[in-house]
Coordinates of C-alpha atoms in Angstrom, one line a residue:
M1 CA -84.9 139.8 92.9
A2 CA -83.0 141.1 95.2
E3 CA -81.0 137.8 95.6
F4 CA -80.3 137.7 92.1
E5 CA -78.5 141.7 92.9
F6 CA -79.8 142.8 89.6
N7 CA -80.3 146.9 89.6
E8 CA -83.9 148.2 88.6
H9 CA -83.0 148.4 84.4
H10 CA -81.7 145.1 84.8
Q11 CA -85.0 143.7 86.9
N12 CA -87.1 145.7 84.3
E13 CA -85.3 143.8 81.6
V14 CA -86.0 140.5 82.9
I15 CA -89.5 141.4 83.8
N16 CA -89.8 142.3 79.9
Y17 CA -89.1 138.8 79.1
M18 CA -90.7 137.0 81.4
R19 CA -93.8 138.5 80.4
F20 CA -92.8 137.8 76.9
A21 CA -92.4 134.1 78.1
R22 CA -95.6 133.9 79.7
S23 CA -97.6 135.5 76.4
K24 CA -96.3 132.3 74.5
M25 CA -97.0 129.9 77.1
V26 CA -100.6 131.2 77.4
L27 CA -101.3 131.2 73.8
R28 CA -99.3 127.5 73.2
L29 CA -101.7 126.7 76.3
K30 CA -104.5 127.7 74.8
T31 CA -103.9 125.8 71.4
I32 CA -103.5 122.7 73.6
D33 CA -106.9 123.5 75.4
S34 CA -108.2 123.7 71.9
C35 CA -107.2 120.5 70.6
F36 CA -108.9 118.8 73.8
E37 CA -111.7 120.8 72.9
E38 CA -111.9 119.6 69.3
L39 CA -111.5 115.9 70.1
K40 CA -114.4 116.5 72.3
D41 CA -117.1 118.1 69.7
S42 CA -115.6 116.2 66.9
R43 CA -115.4 112.8 68.2
L44 CA -117.2 112.2 71.5
V45 CA -120.5 112.6 70.6
E46 CA -122.0 108.7 71.1
E47 CA -122.5 107.2 74.5
T48 CA -120.1 104.4 74.1
F49 CA -117.0 103.5 72.4
T50 CA -114.9 100.7 71.9
V51 CA -111.4 100.3 73.7
D52 CA -109.9 100.1 69.8
E53 CA -111.7 103.6 69.3
V54 CA -110.3 105.2 72.7
K55 CA -106.9 104.1 71.9
E56 CA -107.7 105.6 68.4
M57 CA -108.5 108.9 69.8
L58 CA -105.9 109.3 72.6
D59 CA -102.9 108.5 70.2
G60 CA -104.3 111.2 67.6
L61 CA -104.4 113.6 70.5
Q62 CA -101.0 112.7 71.9
A63 CA -99.5 113.4 68.3
V64 CA -101.3 116.6 68.0
V65 CA -100.2 117.6 71.9
R66 CA -96.7 116.1 71.3
G67 CA -96.4 118.2 68.0
E68 CA -97.7 121.6 69.8
V69 CA -95.3 121.0 72.8
E70 CA -92.3 120.1 70.8
M71 CA -92.5 123.1 68.7
E72 CA -92.7 125.1 71.5
L73 CA -89.9 124.1 73.3
I74 CA -87.9 124.3 69.6
N75 CA -89.2 127.9 69.6
T76 CA -88.5 128.4 73.3
A77 CA -84.7 127.3 72.7
H78 CA -84.4 129.5 69.4
T79 CA -85.7 132.7 71.5
N80 CA -83.1 132.0 73.9
V81 CA -80.6 132.1 71.4
L82 CA -81.8 135.3 70.2
L83 CA -81.5 136.8 73.4
L84 CA -78.0 135.6 74.1
R85 CA -77.3 137.0 70.4
Q86 CA -78.3 140.5 71.8
L87 CA -76.3 140.5 74.8
F88 CA -73.0 138.9 73.4
S89 CA -72.9 141.5 70.3
Q90 CA -73.5 144.4 72.6
A91 CA -70.8 142.8 75.0
E92 CA -68.5 142.7 71.9
K93 CA -69.0 146.1 71.3
F94 CA -67.0 147.4 74.6
Y95 CA -64.5 144.4 74.1
L96 CA -66.1 142.3 76.9
R97 CA -66.3 138.3 76.7
L98 CA -69.2 136.8 78.5
Q99 CA -69.2 133.4 80.2
S100 CA -72.5 131.1 81.1
D101 CA -72.4 128.6 83.7
I102 CA -75.2 126.2 82.3
S103 CA -75.2 124.0 85.7
E104 CA -76.6 127.2 87.1
L105 CA -79.7 126.8 85.0
E106 CA -80.6 123.5 86.6
N107 CA -80.3 125.3 90.3
R108 CA -83.5 124.6 92.0
E109 CA -82.9 127.1 94.6
L110 CA -82.8 129.8 92.0
L111 CA -85.5 128.7 90.3
E112 CA -87.5 128.4 92.9
Q113 CA -86.5 132.1 93.9
V114 CA -87.4 132.8 90.0
A115 CA -90.9 131.2 90.9
E116 CA -91.6 133.1 93.9
F117 CA -90.9 136.5 92.3
E118 CA -93.1 135.4 89.1
K119 CA -95.8 135.3 92.2
T120 CA -94.9 138.5 94.0
D121 CA -92.9 141.2 92.4
F122 CA -93.5 140.1 88.7
K123 CA -97.5 141.3 89.1
T124 CA -96.8 144.7 90.8
A125 CA -93.7 145.7 89.0
K126 CA -94.1 148.9 87.4
I127 CA -92.2 149.0 83.9
N128 CA -91.1 152.3 82.6
Q129 CA -92.5 152.1 78.6
E130 CA -89.2 153.5 77.6
T131 CA -87.4 150.7 78.7
S132 CA -89.7 147.8 78.7
K133 CA -90.4 148.1 74.6
P134 CA -86.8 148.6 72.9
K135 CA -86.1 147.4 69.6
L136 CA -82.7 146.3 70.5
L137 CA -80.7 146.3 73.9
A138 CA -79.2 149.7 73.7
P139 CA -75.5 150.3 75.9
L140 CA -75.9 151.8 79.0
N141 CA -74.2 155.7 79.3
E142 CA -73.4 155.5 75.6
G143 CA -72.4 158.9 75.7
G144 CA -70.6 158.8 78.9
V145 CA -67.3 156.8 79.9
A146 CA -68.3 153.6 77.5
E147 CA -68.1 155.9 74.4
L148 CA -65.4 157.8 75.2
L149 CA -63.4 154.7 76.3
N150 CA -64.6 153.1 72.7
K151 CA -63.7 156.4 71.1
E152 CA -60.1 156.0 72.9
I153 CA -59.4 152.8 71.7
A154 CA -60.7 154.0 68.0
R155 CA -57.8 156.9 68.3
L156 CA -55.1 154.8 69.9
Q157 CA -55.4 152.1 67.0
E158 CA -55.6 154.8 64.6
E159 CA -52.4 156.6 66.4
N160 CA -50.9 153.1 66.1
D161 CA -51.0 152.2 62.6
K162 CA -49.7 155.9 61.7
L163 CA -46.8 155.3 64.1
K164 CA -46.0 152.1 62.3
S165 CA -46.2 153.6 59.1
R166 CA -43.5 156.5 60.1
L167 CA -41.3 153.6 61.8
R168 CA -41.3 152.0 58.4
T169 CA -40.8 155.2 56.4
L170 CA -37.8 156.3 59.1
E171 CA -36.1 152.8 58.7
S172 CA -36.1 153.1 54.7
Q173 CA -34.5 156.3 55.4
A174 CA -31.8 155.5 57.7
M175 CA -30.9 152.4 55.3
S176 CA -30.5 155.0 52.2
A177 CA -28.5 157.2 54.1
L178 CA -26.2 154.3 55.7
D179 CA -25.5 153.3 52.3
E180 CA -24.8 156.8 51.1
R181 CA -22.5 157.4 54.0
T182 CA -20.8 154.0 52.8
K183 CA -20.1 155.3 49.2
A184 CA -18.9 159.1 50.8
E185 CA -16.6 157.0 53.1
R186 CA -15.1 155.1 50.2
A187 CA -14.7 157.9 48.0
L188 CA -13.1 160.2 50.6
K189 CA -10.4 157.4 51.5
D190 CA -9.6 156.7 47.5
L191 CA -9.4 161.0 47.4
Q192 CA -7.0 161.0 50.6
K193 CA -4.7 158.4 48.9
V194 CA -4.4 160.2 45.6
Q195 CA -3.6 163.4 47.7
G196 CA -1.2 161.9 49.9
E197 CA 1.1 160.5 46.7
H198 CA 0.9 164.1 45.1
Q199 CA 1.9 165.1 48.4
E200 CA 5.0 162.5 48.3
L201 CA 5.6 163.8 45.0
S202 CA 5.3 167.5 45.6
S203 CA 8.2 166.2 48.7
L204 CA 10.5 164.5 46.0
E205 CA 10.5 167.6 43.8
D206 CA 11.5 169.8 46.9
T207 CA 14.2 167.8 47.3
V208 CA 15.3 167.6 43.5
A209 CA 15.1 171.4 43.8
A210 CA 16.9 171.5 47.1
L211 CA 20.1 169.3 45.9
R212 CA 20.1 171.3 42.6
E213 CA 20.7 174.5 44.5
D214 CA 23.2 172.5 46.3
Y215 CA 24.9 171.4 43.6
E216 CA 25.1 174.5 41.9
R217 CA 26.4 176.1 44.9
S218 CA 28.7 173.4 45.6
L219 CA 29.9 173.3 42.1
S220 CA 31.9 176.7 42.1
A221 CA 33.4 176.1 45.5
K222 CA 34.1 172.5 44.7
S223 CA 34.9 170.7 41.8
A224 CA 36.0 168.1 43.5
S225 CA 32.8 166.8 44.5
Q226 CA 31.0 167.4 41.3
K227 CA 31.0 163.8 40.4
D228 CA 29.1 162.8 43.6
L229 CA 26.4 165.5 43.3
Q230 CA 25.8 164.2 39.5
E231 CA 25.0 161.2 41.0
N232 CA 23.0 162.4 43.3
L233 CA 20.9 164.4 40.5
I234 CA 20.8 161.3 38.9
S235 CA 19.7 159.2 41.5
A236 CA 16.9 161.8 42.5
K237 CA 16.0 162.4 38.8
H238 CA 15.8 158.3 39.1
E239 CA 13.6 158.2 41.8
L240 CA 11.7 161.2 40.7
L241 CA 10.7 158.9 37.8
R242 CA 9.5 156.1 39.9
V243 CA 7.3 157.9 41.9
Q244 CA 5.8 159.8 38.6
E245 CA 5.2 155.9 37.4
Q246 CA 3.7 154.7 40.7
L247 CA 1.4 158.2 40.5
L248 CA 0.7 157.1 36.5
L249 CA -0.2 154.0 37.4
A250 CA -2.3 155.0 40.6
E251 CA -4.1 157.3 38.6
K252 CA -4.8 154.2 35.7
E253 CA -6.3 152.6 38.6
L254 CA -8.5 155.4 40.2
D255 CA -9.6 155.7 36.5
K256 CA -10.4 152.0 36.2
K257 CA -12.6 152.3 39.6
F258 CA -14.2 155.2 37.8
Q259 CA -14.8 153.5 34.6
Q260 CA -16.7 150.7 37.1
T261 CA -19.0 152.9 38.6
A262 CA -22.9 153.4 37.5
A263 CA -21.9 157.0 36.3
Y264 CA -19.4 156.1 34.0
R265 CA -21.6 153.3 32.7
N266 CA -24.2 155.4 31.8
M267 CA -22.5 158.3 30.2
K268 CA -20.7 155.6 28.0
E269 CA -24.1 153.9 27.2
I270 CA -25.4 157.3 26.6
L271 CA -22.3 158.3 24.0
T272 CA -22.2 154.8 22.4
K273 CA -26.2 155.4 21.9
K274 CA -25.2 159.0 20.4
N275 CA -22.7 157.3 17.9
E276 CA -24.7 154.6 16.9
Q277 CA -27.1 158.0 15.9
I278 CA -24.6 159.9 14.2
K279 CA -24.0 156.6 12.1
E280 CA -27.4 156.4 10.8
I281 CA -27.8 160.1 10.5
R282 CA -24.5 159.8 8.1
K283 CA -26.2 156.6 6.4
R284 CA -29.4 158.7 5.5
L285 CA -27.6 161.6 4.2
Q286 CA -25.0 159.2 1.7
R287 CA -28.9 158.0 0.3
Y288 CA -30.0 161.0 -0.2
E289 CA -26.9 162.9 -1.0
P290 CA -24.3 160.7 -2.8
N291 CA -22.3 163.0 -4.2
E292 CA -21.7 165.1 -1.5

């Protein structure tokens, strides 16, 4: 089998299959021989036969032999499918994809080599009992590189699944953090706006106080400018009122925004439910104690 480039293990596997095929062939040939023997013993008992009788015997023998051969060919095809099934199952276990060239099955040169092997090496081959009678095709080096490769693939797949799950969790956390950051930025902007308005009011109050001090100092020294100072004071007061009014509007706007938040709605809903519960308790008290 050197031409086929088989190692010793695979050569023994081929010999096992050829022995199996030969045993099936011998059994079927014996069956065919028995068909002829049965015909000889049961029908060929007379010295002379007519043409019709011979034709009838040959037709019957043909039908029997044809049935036996057809059955053997069908059984051989099915047996080969089972053998291929074992090979493909073993290959798929190690993530291999086998291919076959059907045209090579009719290669006369290779068929002659197989016939030559059957005549020579097949008769003298020594097959180890452990390799000649396996119930199933067992993968070579099961505890070696192949097993380690299989385990590594399973480990990488499991690790990949864990990383995908972790990535989904991190994406969800990132989206939540982004939403929280956006809300915090909006709240900070509102707070800075209110603080700026308070600072403006404080600055105006300082201005009014400074004008008042200037007015009081200049009142004793310059009575002629008293009217101008009063007008400035009134103008400053008007400005103060305007700013206070703007601040009041800003506070109302901020309060309106607060009322639109989920926390305010939840609190309002809770207060409404509490008021309804108080009303219900009062109604019950009036039913049980109407005089009081």
